[in-house]
Each structure stands twice: as C-alpha cells, then as structure tokens.
Coordinates of C-alpha atoms in Angstrom, one line a residue:
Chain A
X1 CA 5.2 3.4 149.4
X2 CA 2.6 6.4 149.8
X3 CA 1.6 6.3 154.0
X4 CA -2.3 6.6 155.0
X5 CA -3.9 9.8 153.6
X6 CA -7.1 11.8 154.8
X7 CA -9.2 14.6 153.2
X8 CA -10.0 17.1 154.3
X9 CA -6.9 18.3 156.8
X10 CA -9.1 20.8 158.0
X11 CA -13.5 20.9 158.3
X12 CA -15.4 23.8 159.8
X13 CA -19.0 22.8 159.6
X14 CA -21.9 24.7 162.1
X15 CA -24.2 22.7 164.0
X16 CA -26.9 20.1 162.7
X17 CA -24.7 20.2 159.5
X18 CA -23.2 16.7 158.2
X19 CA -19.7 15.6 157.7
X20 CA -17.9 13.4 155.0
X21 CA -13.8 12.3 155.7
X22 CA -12.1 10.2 153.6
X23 CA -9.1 7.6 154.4
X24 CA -7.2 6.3 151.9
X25 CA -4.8 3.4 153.1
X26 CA -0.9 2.1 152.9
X27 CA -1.4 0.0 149.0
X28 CA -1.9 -3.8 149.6
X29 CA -3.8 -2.9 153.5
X30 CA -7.4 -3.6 153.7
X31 CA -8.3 -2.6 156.8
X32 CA -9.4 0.4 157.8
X33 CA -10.5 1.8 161.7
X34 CA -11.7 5.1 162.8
X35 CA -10.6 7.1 165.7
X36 CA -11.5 9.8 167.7
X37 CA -9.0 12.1 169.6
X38 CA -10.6 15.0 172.0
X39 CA -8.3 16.7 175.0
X40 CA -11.2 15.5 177.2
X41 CA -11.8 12.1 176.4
X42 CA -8.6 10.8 174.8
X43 CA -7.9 8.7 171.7
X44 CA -11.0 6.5 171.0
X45 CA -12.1 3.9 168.5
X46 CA -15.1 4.6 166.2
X47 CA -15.5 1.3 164.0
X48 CA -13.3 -1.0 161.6
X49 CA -13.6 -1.9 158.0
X50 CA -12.7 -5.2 156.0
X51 CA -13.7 -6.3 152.6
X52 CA -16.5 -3.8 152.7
X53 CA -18.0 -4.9 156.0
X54 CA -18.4 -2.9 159.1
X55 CA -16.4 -5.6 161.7
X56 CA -16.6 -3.7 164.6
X57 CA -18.0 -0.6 166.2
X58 CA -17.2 1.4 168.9
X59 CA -19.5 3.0 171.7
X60 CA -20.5 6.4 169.9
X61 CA -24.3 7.2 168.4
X62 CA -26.0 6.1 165.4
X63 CA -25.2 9.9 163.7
X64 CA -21.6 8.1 163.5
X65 CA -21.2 6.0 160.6
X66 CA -19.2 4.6 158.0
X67 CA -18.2 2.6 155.2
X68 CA -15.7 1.1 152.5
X69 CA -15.5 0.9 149.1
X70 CA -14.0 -2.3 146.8
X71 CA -10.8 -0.2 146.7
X72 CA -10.2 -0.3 150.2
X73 CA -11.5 3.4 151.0
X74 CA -13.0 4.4 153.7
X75 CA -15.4 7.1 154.2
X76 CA -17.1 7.9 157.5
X77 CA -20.1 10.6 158.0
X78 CA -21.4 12.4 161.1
X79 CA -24.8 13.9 160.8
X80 CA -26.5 16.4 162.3
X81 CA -23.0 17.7 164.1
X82 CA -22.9 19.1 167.6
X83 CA -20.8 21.0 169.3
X84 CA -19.0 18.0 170.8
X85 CA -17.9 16.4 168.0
X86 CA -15.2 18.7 167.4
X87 CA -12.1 16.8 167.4
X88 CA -9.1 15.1 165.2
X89 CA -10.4 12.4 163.4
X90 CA -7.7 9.5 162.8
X91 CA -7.6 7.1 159.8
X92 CA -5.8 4.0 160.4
X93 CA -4.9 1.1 158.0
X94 CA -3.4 -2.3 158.5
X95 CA -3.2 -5.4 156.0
X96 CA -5.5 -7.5 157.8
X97 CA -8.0 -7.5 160.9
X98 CA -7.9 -9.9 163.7
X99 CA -6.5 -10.1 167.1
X100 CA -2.8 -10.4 165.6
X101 CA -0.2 -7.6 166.0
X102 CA -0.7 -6.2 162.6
X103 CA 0.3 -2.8 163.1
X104 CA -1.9 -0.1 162.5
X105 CA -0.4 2.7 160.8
X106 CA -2.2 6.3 161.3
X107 CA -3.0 9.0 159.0
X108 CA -2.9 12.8 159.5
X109 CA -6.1 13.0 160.7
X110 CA -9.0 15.3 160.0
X111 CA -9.7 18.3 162.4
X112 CA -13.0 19.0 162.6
X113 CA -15.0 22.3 164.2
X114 CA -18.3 22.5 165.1
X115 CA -19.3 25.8 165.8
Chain B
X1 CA -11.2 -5.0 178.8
X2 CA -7.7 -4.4 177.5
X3 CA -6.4 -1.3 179.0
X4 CA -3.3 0.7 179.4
X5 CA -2.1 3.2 182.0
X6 CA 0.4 6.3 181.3
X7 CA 1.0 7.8 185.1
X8 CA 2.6 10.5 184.4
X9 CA 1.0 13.3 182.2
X10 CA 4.5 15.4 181.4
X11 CA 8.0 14.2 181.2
X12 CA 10.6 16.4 181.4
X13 CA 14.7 15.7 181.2
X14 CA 17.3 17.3 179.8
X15 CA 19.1 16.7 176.1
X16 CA 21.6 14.5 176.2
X17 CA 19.5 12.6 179.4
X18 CA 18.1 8.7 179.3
X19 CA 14.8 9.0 178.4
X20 CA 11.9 7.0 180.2
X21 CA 8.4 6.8 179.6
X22 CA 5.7 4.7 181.9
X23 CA 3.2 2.3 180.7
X24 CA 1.1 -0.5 182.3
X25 CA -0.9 -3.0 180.8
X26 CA -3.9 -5.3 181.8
X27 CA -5.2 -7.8 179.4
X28 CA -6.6 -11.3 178.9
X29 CA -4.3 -13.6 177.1
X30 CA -1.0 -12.3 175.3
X31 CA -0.5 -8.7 175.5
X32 CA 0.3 -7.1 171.9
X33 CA 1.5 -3.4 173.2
X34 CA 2.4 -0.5 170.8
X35 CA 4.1 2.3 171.0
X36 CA 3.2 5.6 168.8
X37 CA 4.4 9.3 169.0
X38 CA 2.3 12.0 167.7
X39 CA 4.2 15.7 166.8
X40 CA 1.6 19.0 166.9
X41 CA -0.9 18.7 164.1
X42 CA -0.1 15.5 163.1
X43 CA -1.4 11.8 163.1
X44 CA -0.1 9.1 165.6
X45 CA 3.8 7.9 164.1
X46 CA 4.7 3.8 164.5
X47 CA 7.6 3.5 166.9
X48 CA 7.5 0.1 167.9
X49 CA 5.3 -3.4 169.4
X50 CA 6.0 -6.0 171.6
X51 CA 4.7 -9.5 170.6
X52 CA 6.2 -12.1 171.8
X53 CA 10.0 -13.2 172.5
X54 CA 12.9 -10.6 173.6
X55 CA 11.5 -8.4 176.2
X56 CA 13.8 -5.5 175.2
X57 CA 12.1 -4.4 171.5
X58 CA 14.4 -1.7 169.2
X59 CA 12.0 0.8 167.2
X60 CA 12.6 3.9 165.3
X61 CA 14.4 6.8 166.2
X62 CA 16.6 4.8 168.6
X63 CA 13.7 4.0 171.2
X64 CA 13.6 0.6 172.9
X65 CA 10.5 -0.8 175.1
X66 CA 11.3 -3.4 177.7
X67 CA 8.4 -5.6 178.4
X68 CA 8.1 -6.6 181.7
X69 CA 5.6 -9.3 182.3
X70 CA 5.8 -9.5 186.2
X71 CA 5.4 -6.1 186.5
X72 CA 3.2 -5.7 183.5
X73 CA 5.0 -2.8 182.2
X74 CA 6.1 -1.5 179.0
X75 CA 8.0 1.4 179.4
X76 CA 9.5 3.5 176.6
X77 CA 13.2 4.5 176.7
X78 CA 15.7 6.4 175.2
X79 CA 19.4 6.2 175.9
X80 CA 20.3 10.0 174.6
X81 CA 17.2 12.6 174.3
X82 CA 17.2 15.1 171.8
X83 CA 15.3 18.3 171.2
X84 CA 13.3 17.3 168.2
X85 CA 12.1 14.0 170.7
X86 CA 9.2 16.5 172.6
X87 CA 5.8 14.9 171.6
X88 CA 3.3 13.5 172.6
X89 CA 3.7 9.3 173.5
X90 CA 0.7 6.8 173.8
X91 CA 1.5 3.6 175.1
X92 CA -1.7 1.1 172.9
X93 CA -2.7 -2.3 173.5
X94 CA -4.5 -4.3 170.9
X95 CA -7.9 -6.2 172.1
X96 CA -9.1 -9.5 170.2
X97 CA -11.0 -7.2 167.9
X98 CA -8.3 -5.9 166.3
X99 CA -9.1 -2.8 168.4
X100 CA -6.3 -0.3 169.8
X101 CA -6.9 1.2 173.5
X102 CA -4.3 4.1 174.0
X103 CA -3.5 5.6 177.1
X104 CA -3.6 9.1 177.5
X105 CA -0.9 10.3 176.3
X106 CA 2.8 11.2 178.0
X107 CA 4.0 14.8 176.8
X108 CA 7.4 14.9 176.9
X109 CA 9.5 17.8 177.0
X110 CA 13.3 17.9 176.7
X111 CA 15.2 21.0 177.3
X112 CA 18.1 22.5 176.0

C-alpha cells in the first residue's frame, strides 16, 4: 500500500507570494492534519481534515489555511509568505479522527523557502 | 494541555551499546504516547504507541518503549545500536482532538 505523499518536495517562493502543498493519504485514511517543523519552534500542528470539514485548527494566522477534497486530499495554502514561514511542512493521515490512538502516519514533507 | 518532555537534546553511545531515549508525559485521562524517528530530509517514520495493557511495547526496527505510569515515562530503547539508528527521535502524545504534541526531538548519534 502506497504511504502518504506530498507535492512539491521542494518550494522556493519570495515574500508576499502564496503557497499551495498537496497531501495525498495511505488509501482507505480519511483524515488528514497539517504540521509545521522549524529548528526554532519545533514540530507543531496546523489544522485536521475529515469528510471535507476543517475539525480542528491550530494557533497560526488566518494566511494559514486549508482544505479537503471528496477524495480525501488535502491541500493547504499560505498567502502572502514571510520570511518566517520557511519550514518542512508535514502531511499526516490516519483512518479516522478522534481522541483514539489511530496512528498517524507522516509524509515526506514539503520544504518551503521564503526568501 | 497534553505535553511531552525530551531532556536530553543529543544521545550518544557506541554500536553494539543498549540504546535509551528519555521521554515524559503529562496528560488528562489515558495517555496515548507515540514514538516516530525522522532520517535527514525526510518525514516523521512510525516506530511504535503505547495504549493501553503491557507496559513494555515492541516496534519496528527492534525498538521497545516501556511505559511507566508512576513515573510517567516512556522511554525508547534499543538492546543493540547500529550505525544506520542515528536520527532524530520525538517522543508524541495524542490530545482528545486527535492532535499530536511532539517533544523536541532527541538526536541520537551512534559511533563506530
């Protein structure tokens, strides 16, 4: 079974430009959560999908946002880009959301500059 | 908040050496912890979770986690460390949300 894959691997975009990535998840998973991973600030969590909906979000600005299509993809888009937003982005999917201990498994994340 | 700690920010230890990495835990309710490795330029790898039961937990690549709930640990371990083991570890815990919080990551290094 084909693991978690992201596109782009690599993004250079300049400031105030906007960013697309795309997750596609494991076949059969249909949730889909966002992370961020800086050397400053660690792994952190962006926002989950399921069935289309946004279930939760983590504490990052509006210019971060995202959303899933019928097939399970995931897309998430950063506008107007600065300089700090440089960073691996990390796709993860799991069959279902909830407080269970559904594993997540990761993609190969997205490494975005900013310059 | 569910929250993990890593103390130490490198491990080092020789091939052939038991393995051990750190990791405390503070949550609400029952504790689902995680383990993941992460290798240069590449996305977080599944090694094993802890959710309930045995306290000792067998993963991939011969790694065990023994859960300690007085202690609230969950420390990492390796018998026999190889070469091709030096990565980066995060220790996760899953919140009621369905959200991971990772610690901040072990390096380990193991030498020749």
């Amino acid at each position: 079974k084909a693991g978690v894959t992201q596109t782009p691997r690599y993004l250079i975009k300049t400031r105030g430009q906007q960013v697309t990535l795309s997750c596609s998840p494991i076949s059969g998973h249909r949730s889909v959560s966002w992370y961020q991973q800086t050397p400053g600030q660690g792994l952190q969590f962006l926002f989950e999908y399921f069935s289309e909906t946004q279930r939760n979000k983590g504490n990052f600005p509006g210019r971060f946002s995202g959303r899933q299509f019928s097939n399970s993809r995931s897309e998430m888009n950063v506008s107007t880009l600065e300089l700090g937003d440089s960073a691996l982005y990390l796709c993860a999917s799991s069959l279902i959301p909830g407080p269970g201990a559904d594993t997540q498994y990761f993609g190969p994340g997205t490494r975005l500059t900013v310059l | 908040a569910q929250s993990v700690a890593q103390p130490e920010d490198q491990v080092n230890v020789a091939e052939g050496n038991p393995l051990t990495v750190k990791c405390t835990y503070s949550v609400s309710g029952n504790p689902y912890l995680f383990w993941y490795v992460q290798y240069p330029n590449r996305g977080l790898q599944f090694l094993l979770k802890y959710i309930t039961g045995d306290n000792l937990v067998k993963g991939s690549y011969g790694f065990e986690a023994e859960f300690n709930k007085s202690q609230t640990s969950f420390h990492l371990k390796k018998p026999s460390a190889l070469v091709s083991d030096s990565a980066l570890y995060f220790c996760a815990v899953k919140d009621g949300n369905n959200r991971l919080a990772f610690g901040k990551g072990n390096q380990v290094v193991v030498i020749p």
